[in-house]
mmCIF file of C-alpha atoms in Angstrom:
data_model
loop_
_atom_site.group_PDB
_atom_site.id
_atom_site.type_symbol
_atom_site.label_atom_id
_atom_site.label_comp_id
_atom_site.label_asym_id
_atom_site.label_seq_id
_atom_site.Cartn_x
_atom_site.Cartn_y
_atom_site.Cartn_z
ATOM 1 C CA MET A 14 -22.032 -16.168 0.827
ATOM 2 C CA VAL A 15 -19.871 -18.560 -0.916
ATOM 3 C CA VAL A 16 -18.603 -15.597 -3.124
ATOM 4 C CA SER A 17 -17.780 -13.912 0.048
ATOM 5 C CA VAL A 18 -15.641 -16.637 1.616
ATOM 6 C CA THR A 19 -13.909 -17.459 -1.639
ATOM 7 C CA ALA A 20 -12.927 -13.745 -2.053
ATOM 8 C CA LEU A 21 -11.711 -13.876 1.602
ATOM 9 C CA ALA A 22 -9.764 -16.933 1.322
ATOM 10 C CA VAL A 23 -8.001 -15.556 -2.107
ATOM 11 C CA LEU A 24 -7.303 -12.178 -0.193
ATOM 12 C CA ALA A 25 -5.894 -14.081 2.591
ATOM 13 C CA ARG A 26 -3.784 -16.428 0.426
ATOM 14 C CA SER A 27 -2.358 -13.699 -1.465
ATOM 15 C CA ARG A 28 -1.552 -11.684 1.646
ATOM 16 C CA VAL A 29 0.493 -14.879 2.771
ATOM 17 C CA ARG A 30 2.188 -15.442 -0.489
ATOM 18 C CA HIS A 31 3.085 -11.832 -1.459
ATOM 19 C CA SER A 32 3.720 -10.232 2.167
ATOM 20 C CA ASP A 33 6.596 -8.060 0.717
ATOM 21 C CA THR A 34 4.488 -6.453 -1.763
ATOM 22 C CA TRP A 35 1.439 -6.222 0.698
ATOM 23 C CA ALA A 36 3.959 -4.356 2.935
ATOM 24 C CA GLU A 37 5.147 -2.022 0.201
ATOM 25 C CA ILE A 38 1.344 -1.320 -0.798
ATOM 26 C CA ASP A 39 0.436 -0.563 3.133
ATOM 27 C CA PHE A 40 3.410 1.548 3.519
ATOM 28 C CA ILE A 41 1.958 3.871 0.378
ATOM 29 C CA GLU A 42 -1.487 3.860 1.728
ATOM 30 C CA THR A 43 -0.095 4.742 5.162
ATOM 31 C CA HIS A 44 2.325 7.319 4.322
ATOM 32 C CA ALA A 45 1.507 8.971 0.753
ATOM 33 C CA PRO A 46 0.626 12.543 0.952
ATOM 34 C CA LYS A 47 -3.176 13.410 0.920
ATOM 35 C CA TYR A 48 -5.358 15.844 -0.434
ATOM 36 C CA GLY A 49 -2.764 16.932 -3.270
ATOM 37 C CA ARG A 50 -0.349 18.354 -0.899
ATOM 38 C CA PRO A 51 3.527 18.371 -1.294
ATOM 39 C CA PRO A 52 5.167 15.511 0.759
ATOM 40 C CA GLU A 53 6.664 16.802 3.968
ATOM 41 C CA THR A 54 8.460 13.842 5.683
ATOM 42 C CA ILE A 55 10.831 11.425 4.696
ATOM 43 C CA GLU A 56 8.152 8.686 4.578
ATOM 44 C CA GLU A 57 5.726 10.611 2.421
ATOM 45 C CA HIS A 58 8.562 11.232 -0.083
ATOM 46 C CA ARG A 59 9.589 7.623 -0.264
ATOM 47 C CA ALA A 60 5.753 6.493 -0.556
ATOM 48 C CA LEU A 61 5.454 9.134 -3.436
ATOM 49 C CA HIS A 62 8.659 7.806 -5.072
ATOM 50 C CA LEU A 63 7.200 4.022 -4.720
ATOM 51 C CA LYS A 64 3.758 4.976 -5.838
ATOM 52 C CA GLY A 65 5.479 6.443 -9.219
ATOM 53 C CA GLY A 66 4.348 10.169 -8.613
ATOM 54 C CA PRO A 67 6.331 13.129 -8.892
ATOM 55 C CA LEU A 68 9.078 13.812 -6.812
#
């Protein structure tokens, strides 16, 4: 139980201290094309570019 609480505290602190980085990660997870299909929207192109994948 102590390990779980510690892990959650570290995650919460990381999200607060590095909110800009976490926002970028969340954007990529939300908008990246799934299942190997090519990007179809501007958001998918941007997410793929941020992720470092092929354009």
